[in-house]
XYZ file of C-alpha atoms in Angstrom:
634
model
C -83.514 -209.161 87.087
C -86.842 -208.799 85.254
C -87.480 -210.939 82.220
C -88.144 -208.860 79.107
C -91.171 -209.634 77.091
C -90.842 -210.390 73.434
C -92.047 -207.712 71.030
C -95.704 -208.140 70.131
C -95.066 -207.959 66.423
C -93.239 -211.270 66.582
C -96.181 -213.159 68.045
C -98.441 -215.281 65.840
C -101.766 -213.559 65.049
C -104.901 -215.015 66.489
C -106.363 -215.808 63.107
C -106.164 -219.369 61.866
C -102.733 -220.322 60.542
C -104.087 -223.184 58.448
C -104.742 -222.724 54.766
C -107.268 -225.576 54.814
C -109.406 -223.783 57.448
C -110.200 -220.856 55.184
C -113.511 -220.667 53.376
C -116.776 -222.559 54.053
C -116.642 -225.724 56.132
C -118.082 -227.898 53.348
C -115.062 -227.084 51.143
C -112.457 -228.203 53.700
C -112.581 -231.952 53.031
C -111.927 -231.355 49.350
C -108.933 -229.162 50.104
C -107.524 -231.727 52.550
C -107.908 -234.385 49.928
C -105.879 -232.245 47.545
C -103.282 -231.738 50.233
C -102.995 -235.527 50.562
C -102.630 -235.852 46.802
C -99.850 -233.277 46.833
C -98.153 -235.150 49.674
C -98.360 -238.413 47.744
C -96.946 -236.740 44.634
C -94.029 -235.385 46.654
C -93.198 -238.825 48.024
C -93.363 -240.278 44.514
C -90.919 -237.624 43.414
C -88.476 -238.722 46.138
C -88.796 -242.483 45.544
C -86.429 -242.735 42.546
C -83.618 -241.429 44.741
C -83.803 -244.645 46.778
C -83.618 -247.043 43.873
C -86.304 -249.429 42.557
C -84.702 -252.577 44.024
C -84.479 -251.275 47.592
C -88.010 -249.810 47.467
C -89.500 -253.059 46.116
C -87.782 -255.113 48.801
C -88.868 -252.710 51.547
C -92.467 -252.802 50.362
C -92.453 -256.606 50.245
C -91.085 -256.859 53.785
C -93.630 -254.289 55.076
C -96.541 -256.208 53.500
C -95.332 -259.500 54.917
C -94.866 -257.889 58.331
C -98.340 -256.500 58.151
C -99.852 -259.870 57.198
C -98.148 -261.643 60.136
C -100.518 -260.236 62.831
C -103.512 -261.220 60.704
C -102.184 -264.785 60.498
C -101.555 -264.666 64.250
C -105.226 -263.733 64.878
C -106.412 -266.621 62.745
C -104.036 -269.101 64.281
C -104.855 -268.194 67.905
C -108.566 -268.072 67.233
C -108.818 -271.487 65.603
C -106.270 -272.947 68.098
C -108.565 -271.900 70.945
C -111.456 -273.682 69.198
C -109.446 -276.894 68.808
C -107.847 -277.070 72.294
C -108.397 -280.674 73.407
C -105.270 -281.358 75.383
C -103.912 -283.812 72.792
C -100.910 -281.744 71.759
C -99.931 -278.889 69.495
C -102.271 -278.164 66.615
C -101.252 -276.825 63.199
C -103.146 -273.614 64.014
C -101.077 -273.016 67.087
C -97.971 -273.579 65.013
C -99.306 -270.953 62.610
C -99.819 -268.460 65.448
C -96.360 -269.080 66.884
C -94.759 -268.940 63.471
C -96.550 -265.663 62.627
C -95.379 -264.166 65.940
C -91.771 -265.281 65.368
C -91.862 -264.038 61.772
C -93.017 -260.627 62.905
C -90.095 -260.429 65.381
C -87.633 -261.547 62.757
C -88.886 -259.117 60.167
C -88.631 -256.107 62.499
C -84.801 -255.611 62.154
C -85.067 -256.285 58.428
C -87.727 -253.592 58.134
C -85.432 -251.203 60.045
C -82.396 -251.949 57.882
C -84.218 -251.568 54.601
C -86.099 -248.486 55.778
C -82.863 -246.779 56.843
C -81.250 -247.711 53.546
C -84.130 -245.970 51.722
C -83.881 -242.927 53.993
C -80.098 -242.568 53.663
C -80.160 -242.839 49.886
C -82.933 -240.223 49.572
C -81.211 -237.914 52.063
C -77.872 -238.190 50.285
C -79.514 -237.152 47.036
C -81.369 -234.266 48.713
C -78.247 -232.946 50.411
C -76.388 -233.088 47.114
C -79.295 -231.306 45.445
C -79.486 -228.650 48.172
C -75.756 -227.859 48.199
C -75.496 -227.895 44.396
C -78.439 -225.554 44.019
C -77.309 -223.226 46.827
C -73.781 -222.896 45.467
C -74.453 -222.923 41.719
C -78.023 -222.144 40.713
C -79.368 -219.846 43.450
C -78.957 -216.118 43.261
C -77.084 -214.468 46.134
C -79.844 -211.913 46.401
C -82.280 -214.768 46.884
C -80.122 -216.408 49.515
C -80.051 -213.246 51.565
C -83.823 -213.051 51.941
C -85.221 -213.736 55.436
C -87.898 -216.147 54.179
C -85.166 -218.138 52.447
C -83.171 -218.189 55.710
C -86.241 -219.689 57.418
C -86.453 -222.503 54.861
C -82.763 -223.192 54.853
C -82.791 -223.274 58.653
C -85.567 -225.863 58.555
C -83.766 -228.058 56.009
C -80.409 -227.744 57.784
C -81.984 -228.594 61.116
C -83.531 -231.772 59.621
C -80.253 -232.904 58.034
C -78.212 -232.142 61.132
C -80.466 -234.321 63.301
C -80.757 -237.077 60.665
C -84.234 -237.985 61.897
C -87.008 -235.881 60.367
C -85.557 -235.635 56.841
C -87.084 -236.079 53.362
C -85.650 -239.600 53.463
C -87.463 -240.249 56.690
C -90.708 -239.071 55.048
C -90.247 -241.707 52.334
C -89.395 -244.276 55.027
C -92.567 -243.377 56.908
C -94.726 -243.547 53.812
C -93.507 -247.047 52.962
C -94.009 -248.137 56.604
C -97.767 -247.382 56.278
C -98.101 -250.390 53.979
C -97.606 -252.689 56.962
C -100.284 -250.878 58.980
C -102.849 -250.850 56.189
C -102.138 -254.463 55.369
C -103.092 -255.222 58.975
C -106.268 -253.109 58.674
C -107.405 -254.753 55.387
C -106.752 -258.177 56.915
C -108.685 -257.324 60.110
C -111.714 -255.994 58.218
C -111.669 -259.050 55.942
C -111.587 -261.354 58.990
C -114.518 -259.479 60.523
C -116.533 -259.887 57.341
C -115.812 -263.609 57.166
C -116.238 -264.382 60.883
C -119.263 -262.188 61.721
C -120.647 -260.425 58.631
C -120.392 -257.278 56.600
C -122.100 -255.095 59.184
C -119.399 -255.749 61.761
C -116.755 -255.298 59.110
C -118.231 -251.937 58.129
C -118.360 -250.847 61.756
C -114.719 -251.841 62.252
C -113.611 -250.034 59.110
C -115.489 -246.848 60.175
C -113.860 -247.017 63.588
C -110.372 -247.319 62.072
C -110.711 -244.783 59.304
C -112.520 -242.121 61.314
C -110.020 -242.312 64.162
C -107.128 -242.423 61.697
C -108.436 -239.453 59.680
C -108.973 -237.401 62.797
C -105.504 -238.181 64.140
C -103.659 -237.556 60.899
C -105.576 -234.389 60.124
C -104.777 -232.946 63.581
C -101.144 -234.026 63.333
C -100.797 -232.509 59.855
C -102.355 -229.251 61.073
C -99.912 -229.271 63.951
C -96.991 -229.726 61.607
C -98.196 -226.759 59.530
C -98.346 -224.671 62.682
C -94.835 -225.606 63.850
C -93.545 -224.687 60.437
C -95.256 -221.293 60.565
C -93.318 -220.556 63.733
C -89.956 -221.140 61.975
C -88.900 -217.464 61.998
C -89.399 -217.254 65.751
C -87.716 -220.613 66.292
C -84.769 -219.334 64.257
C -84.481 -216.407 66.688
C -84.498 -218.781 69.652
C -81.831 -220.944 67.972
C -79.652 -217.848 67.354
C -79.770 -216.760 71.007
C -79.085 -220.317 72.181
C -76.114 -220.698 69.798
C -74.796 -217.285 70.910
C -74.814 -218.448 74.555
C -73.268 -221.836 73.947
C -70.656 -221.146 71.249
C -67.179 -219.799 71.797
C -67.318 -217.026 69.228
C -69.077 -214.614 71.570
C -67.893 -215.990 74.912
C -65.316 -213.266 75.533
C -67.738 -210.381 75.055
C -70.579 -212.095 76.948
C -68.352 -212.625 79.986
C -66.386 -209.382 80.003
C -69.458 -207.217 79.397
C -71.551 -209.052 81.980
C -74.171 -210.185 79.529
C -74.907 -213.581 81.053
C -78.055 -212.591 82.919
C -79.296 -210.473 80.090
C -78.760 -213.272 77.571
C -80.532 -215.779 79.787
C -83.492 -213.427 80.124
C -83.502 -212.837 76.363
C -83.593 -216.572 75.733
C -86.556 -216.927 78.060
C -88.375 -214.091 76.325
C -87.704 -215.458 72.817
C -88.780 -218.974 73.947
C -91.999 -217.697 75.451
C -92.729 -215.818 72.228
C -92.808 -219.227 70.535
C -94.217 -221.525 73.212
C -97.121 -219.442 74.523
C -98.996 -219.080 71.187
C -97.855 -222.508 70.072
C -99.496 -224.240 73.003
C -102.562 -222.080 72.657
C -103.011 -223.354 69.115
C -102.263 -226.917 70.215
C -105.277 -226.840 72.505
C -107.406 -225.769 69.529
C -106.018 -228.505 67.283
C -106.264 -231.379 69.772
C -109.181 -230.125 71.956
C -112.749 -230.428 70.567
C -111.728 -232.240 67.355
C -109.983 -234.937 69.415
C -113.061 -235.480 71.585
C -115.288 -235.607 68.493
C -113.449 -238.342 66.509
C -112.687 -240.252 69.745
C -116.455 -240.389 70.497
C -117.171 -241.594 66.940
C -114.513 -244.303 67.238
C -115.800 -245.361 70.674
C -119.387 -245.642 69.436
C -118.259 -247.566 66.400
C -116.270 -250.014 68.545
C -119.286 -250.620 70.825
C -121.526 -251.189 67.792
C -119.064 -253.674 66.340
C -118.816 -255.593 69.633
C -122.624 -255.642 69.940
C -122.896 -257.019 66.417
C -120.511 -259.759 67.389
C -122.441 -260.476 70.597
C -125.820 -260.581 68.762
C -124.648 -262.609 65.862
C -125.469 -266.240 65.278
C -121.808 -267.163 65.358
C -121.268 -269.559 68.211
C -117.698 -270.795 67.543
C -114.925 -269.729 69.871
C -112.627 -269.197 66.856
C -114.931 -266.699 65.161
C -115.564 -264.744 68.318
C -111.852 -264.670 69.182
C -110.890 -263.531 65.699
C -113.650 -260.888 65.644
C -112.713 -259.415 69.006
C -109.009 -259.191 67.998
C -109.910 -257.610 64.691
C -112.089 -254.953 66.403
C -109.286 -254.207 68.891
C -106.895 -253.743 65.972
C -109.327 -251.384 64.249
C -109.729 -249.423 67.506
C -105.944 -249.032 67.900
C -105.735 -247.541 64.388
C -106.548 -244.107 65.706
C -103.105 -243.371 67.141
C -99.938 -241.658 65.855
C -97.774 -244.320 64.253
C -94.238 -243.455 65.424
C -92.572 -245.235 62.498
C -94.584 -243.289 59.969
C -96.606 -240.198 60.961
C -93.956 -238.103 62.668
C -91.523 -238.797 59.854
C -94.147 -238.047 57.205
C -95.250 -234.745 58.657
C -91.879 -233.256 59.604
C -89.758 -235.024 56.944
C -92.096 -233.884 54.166
C -92.012 -230.395 55.670
C -88.250 -230.367 55.229
C -88.683 -231.462 51.589
C -91.226 -228.666 51.000
C -88.804 -226.186 52.558
C -86.131 -227.351 50.072
C -88.524 -227.056 47.122
C -89.645 -223.571 48.194
C -86.045 -222.525 48.654
C -85.311 -223.573 45.086
C -88.384 -221.770 43.733
C -87.556 -218.499 45.506
C -83.866 -218.347 44.717
C -83.820 -219.852 41.151
C -82.195 -217.742 38.504
C -84.663 -216.225 36.076
C -82.160 -215.108 33.465
C -80.632 -217.037 30.562
C -77.226 -217.601 32.062
C -75.800 -221.086 31.840
C -73.769 -223.110 34.260
C -71.598 -226.178 33.843
C -70.423 -228.818 36.312
C -67.678 -227.432 38.545
C -64.231 -227.670 37.017
C -65.436 -228.885 33.568
C -65.120 -225.549 31.734
C -62.030 -223.431 31.074
C -62.035 -220.036 32.749
C -63.248 -217.091 30.646
C -60.277 -214.775 30.147
C -60.702 -211.147 29.176
C -58.253 -210.398 26.447
C -59.120 -206.756 26.002
C -61.167 -205.369 28.933
C -63.988 -205.898 31.341
C -66.538 -203.066 31.282
C -69.380 -202.201 33.597
C -71.715 -200.338 31.262
C -74.266 -198.007 32.969
C -74.824 -200.551 35.737
C -77.681 -199.967 38.161
C -78.166 -202.115 41.268
C -80.219 -201.784 44.453
C -80.991 -204.204 47.249
C -84.664 -205.107 47.666
C -86.507 -202.178 49.244
C -83.400 -199.990 49.372
C -81.999 -197.003 47.498
C -79.711 -197.469 44.461
C -76.197 -198.609 45.412
C -74.823 -198.447 41.877
C -76.574 -195.804 39.803
C -75.455 -195.716 36.208
C -71.917 -196.764 36.913
C -69.372 -196.933 34.062
C -66.005 -198.572 34.669
C -63.376 -200.167 32.479
C -60.788 -202.640 33.708
C -58.084 -202.989 31.041
C -56.602 -206.457 30.776
C -53.252 -206.796 32.532
C -53.514 -203.469 34.412
C -54.122 -202.669 38.076
C -57.079 -200.477 39.126
C -57.688 -199.174 42.636
C -61.140 -198.302 43.874
C -61.669 -195.865 46.714
C -64.743 -194.319 48.351
C -66.394 -193.656 51.657
C -68.003 -196.415 53.726
C -71.230 -197.594 52.168
C -70.316 -196.223 48.710
C -70.953 -199.681 47.178
C -67.369 -200.864 46.605
C -68.006 -204.473 47.755
C -71.336 -204.528 45.903
C -69.474 -203.533 42.760
C -67.173 -206.529 43.185
C -70.198 -208.885 43.565
C -71.698 -207.485 40.376
C -68.361 -207.769 38.576
C -67.961 -211.428 39.521
C -71.548 -212.282 38.531
C -72.718 -213.000 42.058
C -75.263 -210.212 41.654
C -76.966 -209.366 38.401
C -77.440 -205.703 37.551
C -80.957 -204.373 37.672
C -80.107 -202.376 34.509
C -77.034 -202.078 32.395
C -74.544 -204.891 31.859
C -71.123 -206.260 32.654
C -69.314 -206.950 29.328
C -66.276 -209.193 28.871
C -64.516 -208.166 25.643
C -67.873 -206.757 24.492
C -69.960 -209.880 25.411
C -72.724 -209.499 27.977
C -71.817 -211.486 31.085
C -75.374 -212.859 31.252
C -74.715 -214.928 28.118
C -71.542 -216.505 29.428
C -71.068 -219.602 31.526
C -71.301 -218.248 35.108
C -68.947 -220.869 36.557
C -66.403 -220.379 33.822
C -66.345 -216.639 34.452
C -65.999 -217.007 38.197
C -63.189 -219.530 37.792
C -61.112 -216.732 36.272
C -61.180 -214.766 39.577
C -58.946 -214.789 42.582
C -60.866 -212.840 45.197
C -60.182 -211.822 48.756
C -63.315 -210.323 50.193
C -63.308 -207.977 53.151
C -65.201 -210.641 55.161
C -62.937 -213.515 54.065
C -63.588 -216.918 55.535
C -61.534 -218.574 58.243
C -61.857 -222.261 57.388
C -61.517 -224.626 60.378
C -59.381 -226.862 58.152
C -55.672 -227.628 57.840
C -53.395 -224.850 56.624
C -52.959 -226.675 53.278
C -56.655 -226.511 52.494
C -56.919 -222.940 53.693
C -54.426 -221.855 51.049
C -55.517 -224.335 48.381
C -59.122 -223.162 48.478
C -58.046 -220.688 45.826
C -57.508 -223.607 43.427
C -58.556 -226.700 45.346
C -57.867 -229.142 42.498
C -54.163 -228.270 43.067
C -54.150 -228.930 46.808
C -51.197 -231.281 46.352
C -48.996 -228.436 45.046
C -46.958 -228.275 48.225
C -44.216 -226.174 46.749
C -46.727 -223.637 45.405
C -48.488 -223.396 48.779
C -45.228 -222.840 50.589
C -44.117 -220.227 48.055
C -47.303 -218.176 48.409
C -47.153 -218.373 52.239
C -43.619 -217.048 52.127
C -44.681 -214.387 49.606
C -47.212 -212.910 52.057
C -44.874 -213.118 55.035
C -46.086 -216.366 56.688
C -42.986 -218.455 56.059
C -41.952 -218.322 59.699
C -45.450 -219.315 60.845
C -45.267 -222.446 58.732
C -42.054 -223.486 60.494
C -43.707 -222.983 63.930
C -46.803 -225.123 63.354
C -46.535 -228.621 64.889
C -47.809 -230.442 61.813
C -46.765 -227.981 59.158
C -49.290 -227.669 56.359
C -51.492 -230.326 57.963
C -52.047 -228.312 61.141
C -55.772 -227.539 61.716
C -56.390 -223.837 62.048
C -58.734 -224.082 65.004
C -58.260 -224.863 68.696
C -61.393 -227.020 68.560
C -59.349 -229.846 67.007
C -56.434 -231.791 68.540
C -53.130 -230.183 67.702
C -54.820 -227.204 66.178
C -53.758 -223.564 66.246
C -55.625 -220.313 65.791
C -54.143 -217.280 64.048
C -54.195 -213.604 64.746
C -56.368 -211.280 62.671
C -53.385 -210.108 60.679
C -52.173 -213.620 60.057
C -55.616 -214.658 58.829
C -55.658 -211.734 56.422
C -52.185 -212.703 55.070
C -53.512 -216.254 54.655
C -56.523 -215.004 52.687
C -54.118 -213.090 50.454
C -52.029 -216.231 49.942
C -55.215 -218.022 48.924
C -55.896 -215.519 46.181
C -52.324 -215.590 44.968
C -52.419 -219.381 44.878
C -55.449 -219.057 42.528
C -53.448 -216.696 40.281
C -50.577 -219.198 40.291
C -52.947 -221.793 38.801
C -54.673 -219.737 36.128
C -56.885 -217.034 37.620
C -56.571 -213.987 35.407
C -58.444 -211.393 37.521
C -57.275 -210.532 41.033
C -59.684 -208.695 43.367
C -58.474 -207.564 46.746
C -61.089 -205.998 49.042
C -59.414 -204.130 51.898
C -56.276 -206.377 51.810
C -54.461 -204.504 54.638
C -57.322 -203.674 57.012
C -55.942 -205.964 59.750
C -52.234 -205.601 59.116
C -49.974 -203.620 61.323
C -47.845 -200.740 59.984
C -44.994 -203.011 59.006
C -47.341 -205.441 57.263
C -48.990 -202.617 55.358
C -45.635 -201.264 54.286
C -44.569 -204.743 53.084
C -47.782 -205.018 51.046
C -47.176 -201.498 49.642
C -43.652 -202.465 48.540
C -44.862 -205.768 46.985
C -47.956 -204.342 45.277
C -46.585 -204.197 41.730
C -45.142 -207.679 42.059
C -48.420 -209.098 43.390
C -50.514 -207.580 40.568
C -48.028 -207.987 37.660
C -49.500 -209.805 34.653
C -53.065 -209.981 35.868
C -56.081 -207.717 35.695
C -56.396 -206.482 39.235
C -58.916 -204.448 41.274
C -57.846 -203.349 44.719
C -60.303 -201.776 47.122
C -58.929 -199.898 50.121
C -59.396 -197.019 52.446
C -55.636 -196.791 52.892
C -54.070 -194.662 50.224
C -50.628 -196.074 50.742
C -52.080 -199.318 49.439
C -53.659 -197.915 46.238
C -51.308 -195.205 45.122
C -49.148 -197.498 43.031
C -52.059 -198.786 40.946
C -52.021 -197.946 37.253
C -55.331 -196.218 37.644
C -57.368 -195.037 40.626
C -61.113 -194.474 40.465
C -63.345 -192.838 43.065
C -66.825 -194.276 43.705
C -69.279 -191.643 44.909
C -73.097 -191.689 44.714
C -73.160 -194.979 42.863
C -70.962 -193.665 40.038
C -67.309 -193.143 39.211
C -66.719 -189.467 40.000
C -62.948 -189.283 39.388
C -60.333 -191.389 37.644
C -56.611 -191.119 37.049
C -53.209 -191.790 38.624
C -52.427 -190.848 42.187
C -50.572 -187.680 41.144
C -53.317 -186.696 38.727
C -56.058 -187.056 41.309
C -54.104 -185.174 43.950
C -53.511 -182.322 41.495
C -57.213 -182.308 40.579
C -58.078 -181.195 44.156
C -61.311 -183.197 44.266
C -62.706 -185.900 46.508
C -59.611 -188.117 46.252
C -57.305 -185.229 47.113
C -59.337 -184.251 50.214
C -59.559 -187.882 51.460
C -55.791 -188.319 50.940
C -55.021 -185.143 52.807
C -57.198 -186.100 55.776
C -55.556 -189.553 55.999
C -52.065 -188.214 55.531
C -52.477 -185.835 58.498
C -52.897 -188.828 60.784
C -49.383 -189.889 60.032
C -47.577 -186.610 60.210
C -47.098 -183.454 58.217
C -47.935 -183.618 54.556
C -45.901 -182.176 51.794
C -48.080 -179.297 50.524
C -47.063 -179.936 46.957
C -48.014 -183.567 47.247
C -51.586 -182.891 48.373
C -52.133 -180.200 45.838
C -52.154 -177.051 47.928
């Protein structure tokens, strides 16, 4: 089959992707210097996460490891001068000792460097998860540019190689390299003179600057391609995961998916390699030529000098070779610095984009008592729209009286689930307010308010965890309440399932783990309902059920219908459903239409009204048989 080409709008434009390339050429060095200062400031910000003691010890070991080759050069040079066949000289002992010390320090450097990286990464992961779950707005998390940054950070932490901690590790490792360089230049100055030392320094610094500048530019470029790389990763995960395997095989999508992966990969690789030639082409030749000329000049200065001792010549040649080798990518530092720091920048940008801008407060999870509405929760002229879209809620007024049940109905896309997210404080209204006993929700502790909810969303999660945790997620601090978990499972009709599972409550609910079991769609929905009821058991005062019977069979729906009053007794409840058999027993039913509440009342009142609710009820009732004309208001 033919390979489809990727859409042209996803390709990188031909203009330069590098911020430092914009403007006149004479301004670029200054901008790059500022970039290096920013990089240094970012590393200093990360250092406290590692701890002063570990950082100090790591620096000391790196400096000592960097000084060892310098001592080796001195020892071998002077030992060659003093070779007389009479035995081992002290200078030879110095050379051997320096060599052995360098070998012994290598594993110590690795251990300390990894300790630094792991401490920094642990702090960064904690910071990322805490911010994402507590301080970021959901609207911000749903932005595509945020998805790119999260993807980059997640990719780094999953691989455990190019992380912010690795960037700190790489920055500290440069101390060993520059200790070697300072030592080599100093030896050149002492052994030959300042001219040779200057030539060696120029060789090292020009080659180093060219290499690091190109590598930094390349890192910027790779990061710019993150949206396209995320597309490639999605197609790859789709082809290799089990979640789509059934449809891919039964619909014959294997060849198409393979061709799509090729097309998405080419959309990344073709322009990427084009830019790589620009980055490493002419610039590479230029700074390589400068370094080569500088090396030749330094060697000529050695050759033409008045120094006649073997020791000085040996030391000078070794020092020049060390300076010449400085123009390479240092694997222990440069790769980690560029890509690890890029992951840290992605985390910082993620925080900046998604940070709350209102005055709402948060407290550490579990430290504040839930906010309980004693009178009512009111949505007062609430307006809300997704970025770039039409209004979803347009001046909505709704009152949820404490201790009563309210049912919300409306056509698909009417904004029912959005209303729940606004009610729970996940979304903030664009205008209007959610008021709890008259107090604006924005002034309350967000965590304390959300801890009062027991929510089953329409797209509830199926945790690949033991059954116990799947239920206890409603009040995880009470996961040891075995009797309560069993009671709620029985309450939603899963008592028999519990008896069938091989490890009872400890059975993993996934076939990907040994001894695990998967559940049917209806069983998962019952489990999600048990999770919400477990939260009510342990103090939640507001119960929200979004399409609680969408995956239940007729018998399951009837059981829920019969148990509705028992399930919602004593709590403030909001039930969203398309199935009128589910909602008709609610104390109050409201109809959402056009972003507003268009009708409100009991089931009988709304049927008698003959409006939107009555027509929707009649259409649905016809699917299940003849309808009593008096009941549908004819």
